JSON list of C-alpha atoms in Angstrom, two decimals:
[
{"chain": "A", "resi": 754, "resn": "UNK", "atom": "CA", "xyz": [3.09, 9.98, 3.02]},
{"chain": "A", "resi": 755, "resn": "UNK", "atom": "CA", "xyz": [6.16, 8.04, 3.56]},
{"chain": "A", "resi": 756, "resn": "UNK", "atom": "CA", "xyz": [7.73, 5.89, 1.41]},
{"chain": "A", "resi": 757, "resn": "UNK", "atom": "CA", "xyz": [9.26, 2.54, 2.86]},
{"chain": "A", "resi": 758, "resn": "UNK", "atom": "CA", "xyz": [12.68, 0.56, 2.04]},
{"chain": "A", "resi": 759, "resn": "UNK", "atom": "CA", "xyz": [10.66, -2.58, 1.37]},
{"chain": "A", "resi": 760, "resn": "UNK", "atom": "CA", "xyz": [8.37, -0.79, -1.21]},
{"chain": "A", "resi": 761, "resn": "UNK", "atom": "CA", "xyz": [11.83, 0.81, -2.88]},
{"chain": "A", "resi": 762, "resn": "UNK", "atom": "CA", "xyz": [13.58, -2.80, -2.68]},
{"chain": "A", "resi": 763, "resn": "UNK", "atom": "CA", "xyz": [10.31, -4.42, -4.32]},
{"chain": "A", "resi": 764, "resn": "UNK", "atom": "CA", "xyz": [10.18, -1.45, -6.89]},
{"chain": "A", "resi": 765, "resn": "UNK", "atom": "CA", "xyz": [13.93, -2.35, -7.87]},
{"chain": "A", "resi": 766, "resn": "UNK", "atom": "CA", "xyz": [13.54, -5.85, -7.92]},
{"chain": "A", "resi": 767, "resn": "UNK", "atom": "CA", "xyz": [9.86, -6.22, -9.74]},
{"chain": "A", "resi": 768, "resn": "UNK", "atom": "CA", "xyz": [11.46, -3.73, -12.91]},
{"chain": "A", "resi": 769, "resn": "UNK", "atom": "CA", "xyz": [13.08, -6.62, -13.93]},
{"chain": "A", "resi": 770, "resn": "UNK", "atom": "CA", "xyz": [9.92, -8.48, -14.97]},
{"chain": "A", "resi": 771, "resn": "UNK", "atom": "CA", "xyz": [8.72, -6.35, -17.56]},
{"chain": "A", "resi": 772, "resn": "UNK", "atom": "CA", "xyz": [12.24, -5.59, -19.12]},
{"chain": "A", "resi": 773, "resn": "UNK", "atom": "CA", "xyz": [12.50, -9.80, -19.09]},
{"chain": "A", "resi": 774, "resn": "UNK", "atom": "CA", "xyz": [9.33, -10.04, -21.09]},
{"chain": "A", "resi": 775, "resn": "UNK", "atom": "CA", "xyz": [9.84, -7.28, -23.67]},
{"chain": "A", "resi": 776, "resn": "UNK", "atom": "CA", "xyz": [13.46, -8.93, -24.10]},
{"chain": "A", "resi": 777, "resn": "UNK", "atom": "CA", "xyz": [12.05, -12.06, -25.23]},
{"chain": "A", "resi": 778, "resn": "UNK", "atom": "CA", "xyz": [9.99, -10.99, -27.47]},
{"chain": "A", "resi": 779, "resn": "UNK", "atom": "CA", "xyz": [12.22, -7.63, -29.15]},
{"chain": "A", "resi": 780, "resn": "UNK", "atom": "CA", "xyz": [14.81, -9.82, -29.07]},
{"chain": "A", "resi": 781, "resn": "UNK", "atom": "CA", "xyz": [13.28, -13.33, -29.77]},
{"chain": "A", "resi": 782, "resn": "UNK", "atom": "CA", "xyz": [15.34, -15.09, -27.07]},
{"chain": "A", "resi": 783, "resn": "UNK", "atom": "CA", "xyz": [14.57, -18.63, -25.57]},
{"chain": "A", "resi": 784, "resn": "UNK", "atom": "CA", "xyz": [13.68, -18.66, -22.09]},
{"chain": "A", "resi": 785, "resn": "UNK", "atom": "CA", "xyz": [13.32, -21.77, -20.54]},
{"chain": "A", "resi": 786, "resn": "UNK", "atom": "CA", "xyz": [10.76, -23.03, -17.78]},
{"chain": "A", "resi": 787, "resn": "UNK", "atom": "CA", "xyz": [13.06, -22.06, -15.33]},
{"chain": "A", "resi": 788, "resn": "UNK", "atom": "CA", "xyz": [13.07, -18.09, -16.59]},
{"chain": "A", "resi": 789, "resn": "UNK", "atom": "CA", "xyz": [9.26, -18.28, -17.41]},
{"chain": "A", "resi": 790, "resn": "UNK", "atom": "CA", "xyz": [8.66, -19.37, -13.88]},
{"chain": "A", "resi": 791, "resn": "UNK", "atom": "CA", "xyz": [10.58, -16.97, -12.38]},
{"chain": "A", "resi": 792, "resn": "UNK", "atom": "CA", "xyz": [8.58, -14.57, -14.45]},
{"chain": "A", "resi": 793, "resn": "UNK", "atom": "CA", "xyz": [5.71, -16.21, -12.88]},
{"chain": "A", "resi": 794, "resn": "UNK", "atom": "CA", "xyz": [6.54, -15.49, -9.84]},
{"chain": "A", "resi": 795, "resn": "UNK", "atom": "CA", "xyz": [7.97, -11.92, -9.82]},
{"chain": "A", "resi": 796, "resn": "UNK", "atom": "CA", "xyz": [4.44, -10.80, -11.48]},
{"chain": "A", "resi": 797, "resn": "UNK", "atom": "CA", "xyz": [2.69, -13.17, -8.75]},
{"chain": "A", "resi": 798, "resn": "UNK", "atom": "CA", "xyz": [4.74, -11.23, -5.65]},
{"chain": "A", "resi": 799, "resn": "UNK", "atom": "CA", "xyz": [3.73, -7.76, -7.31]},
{"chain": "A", "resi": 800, "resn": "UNK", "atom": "CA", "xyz": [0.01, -8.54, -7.02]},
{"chain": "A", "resi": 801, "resn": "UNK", "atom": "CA", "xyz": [0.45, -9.96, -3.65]},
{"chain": "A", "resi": 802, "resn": "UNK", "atom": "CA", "xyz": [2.60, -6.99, -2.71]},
{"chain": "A", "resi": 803, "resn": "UNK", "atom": "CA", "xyz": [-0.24, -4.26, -3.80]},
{"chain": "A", "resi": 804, "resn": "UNK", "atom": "CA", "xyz": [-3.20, -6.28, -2.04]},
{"chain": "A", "resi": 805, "resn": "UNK", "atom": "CA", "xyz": [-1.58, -6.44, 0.95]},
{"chain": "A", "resi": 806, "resn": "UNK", "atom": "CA", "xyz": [-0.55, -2.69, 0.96]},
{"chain": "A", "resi": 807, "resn": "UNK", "atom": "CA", "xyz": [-3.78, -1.73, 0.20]},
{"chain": "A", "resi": 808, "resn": "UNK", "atom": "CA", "xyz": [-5.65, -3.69, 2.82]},
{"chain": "A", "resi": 809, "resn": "UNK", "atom": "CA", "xyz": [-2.86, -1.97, 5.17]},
{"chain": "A", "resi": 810, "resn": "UNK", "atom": "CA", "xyz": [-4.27, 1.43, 3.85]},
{"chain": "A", "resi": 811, "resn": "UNK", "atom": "CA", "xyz": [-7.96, 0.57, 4.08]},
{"chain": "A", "resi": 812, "resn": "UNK", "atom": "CA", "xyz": [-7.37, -0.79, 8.17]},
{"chain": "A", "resi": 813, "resn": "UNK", "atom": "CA", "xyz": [-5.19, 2.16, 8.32]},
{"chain": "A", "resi": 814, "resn": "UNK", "atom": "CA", "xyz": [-8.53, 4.48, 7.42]},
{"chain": "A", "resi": 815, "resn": "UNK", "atom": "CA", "xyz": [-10.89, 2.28, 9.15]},
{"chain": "A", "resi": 816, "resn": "UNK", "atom": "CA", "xyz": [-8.25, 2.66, 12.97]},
{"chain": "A", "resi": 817, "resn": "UNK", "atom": "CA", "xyz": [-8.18, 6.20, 12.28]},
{"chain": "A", "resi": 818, "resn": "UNK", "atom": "CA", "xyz": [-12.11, 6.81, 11.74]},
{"chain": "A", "resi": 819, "resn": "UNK", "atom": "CA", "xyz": [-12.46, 4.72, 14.94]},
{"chain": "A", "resi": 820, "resn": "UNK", "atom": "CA", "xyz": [-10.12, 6.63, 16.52]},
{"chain": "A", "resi": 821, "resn": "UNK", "atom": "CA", "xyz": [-11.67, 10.15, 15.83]},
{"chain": "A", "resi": 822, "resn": "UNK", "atom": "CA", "xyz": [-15.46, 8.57, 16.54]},
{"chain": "A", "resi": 823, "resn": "UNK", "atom": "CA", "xyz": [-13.61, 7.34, 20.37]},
{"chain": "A", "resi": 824, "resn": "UNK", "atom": "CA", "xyz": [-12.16, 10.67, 20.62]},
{"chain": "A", "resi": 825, "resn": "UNK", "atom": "CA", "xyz": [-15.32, 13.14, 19.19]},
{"chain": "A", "resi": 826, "resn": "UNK", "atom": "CA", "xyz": [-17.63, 12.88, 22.74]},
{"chain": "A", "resi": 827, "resn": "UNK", "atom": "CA", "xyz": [-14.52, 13.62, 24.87]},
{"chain": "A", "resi": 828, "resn": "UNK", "atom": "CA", "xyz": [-13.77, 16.68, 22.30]},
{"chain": "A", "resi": 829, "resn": "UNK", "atom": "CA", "xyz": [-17.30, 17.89, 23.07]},
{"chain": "A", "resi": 830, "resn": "UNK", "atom": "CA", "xyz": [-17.83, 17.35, 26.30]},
{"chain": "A", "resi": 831, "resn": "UNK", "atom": "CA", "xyz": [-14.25, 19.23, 26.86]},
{"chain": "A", "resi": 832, "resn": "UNK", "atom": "CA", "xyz": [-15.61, 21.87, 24.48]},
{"chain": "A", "resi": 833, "resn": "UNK", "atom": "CA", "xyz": [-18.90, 22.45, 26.52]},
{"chain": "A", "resi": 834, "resn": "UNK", "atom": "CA", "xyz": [-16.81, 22.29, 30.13]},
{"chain": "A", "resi": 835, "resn": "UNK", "atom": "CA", "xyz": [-15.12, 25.51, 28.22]},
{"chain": "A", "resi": 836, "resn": "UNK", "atom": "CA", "xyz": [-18.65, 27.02, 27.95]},
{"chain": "A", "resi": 837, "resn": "UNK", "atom": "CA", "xyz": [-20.18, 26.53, 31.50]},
{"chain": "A", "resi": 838, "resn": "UNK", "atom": "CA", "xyz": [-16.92, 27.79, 33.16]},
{"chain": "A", "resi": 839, "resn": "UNK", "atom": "CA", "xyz": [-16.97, 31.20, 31.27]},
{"chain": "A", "resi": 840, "resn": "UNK", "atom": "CA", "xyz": [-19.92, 31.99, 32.49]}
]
């Protein structure tokens, strides 16, 4: 498996949400609507982010095991060609 740039980039970006949230509460400092929201919507994109690449994995299955059921008569009928001509 390969690793993308955008999964790396979100990875850097979405760290931030946790260490925001443990701040404000080790530390007992304000944040305001503005910072909750922001909050918001970090943790928001990181479930959005995982659905979506795990629907991409799932279709990514699914082509593949449509692929190798397209592919499986061809590989057999090649396979028994093989056979007849040896004789």
């Amino acid at each position: 498996r390969v690793t993308s740039g955008a999964t790396y980039a979100f990875v850097g970006a979405s760290n931030k949400v946790p260490v925001a949230i443990i701040g404000h509460f080790a530390f007992h400092s304000v944040l305001t609507v503005a910072g909750w929201t922001g909050v918001a919507l970090g943790l928001g994109s990181g479930f959005v982010y995982a659905i979506t690449k795990e629907r991409e994995r799932r279709q990514g299955k699914a082509s593949q095991a449509a692929s190798l059921a397209e592919t499986a008569p061809l590989v057999k009928q090649f396979h028994s060609d093989e056979d007849s001509s040896e004789d």
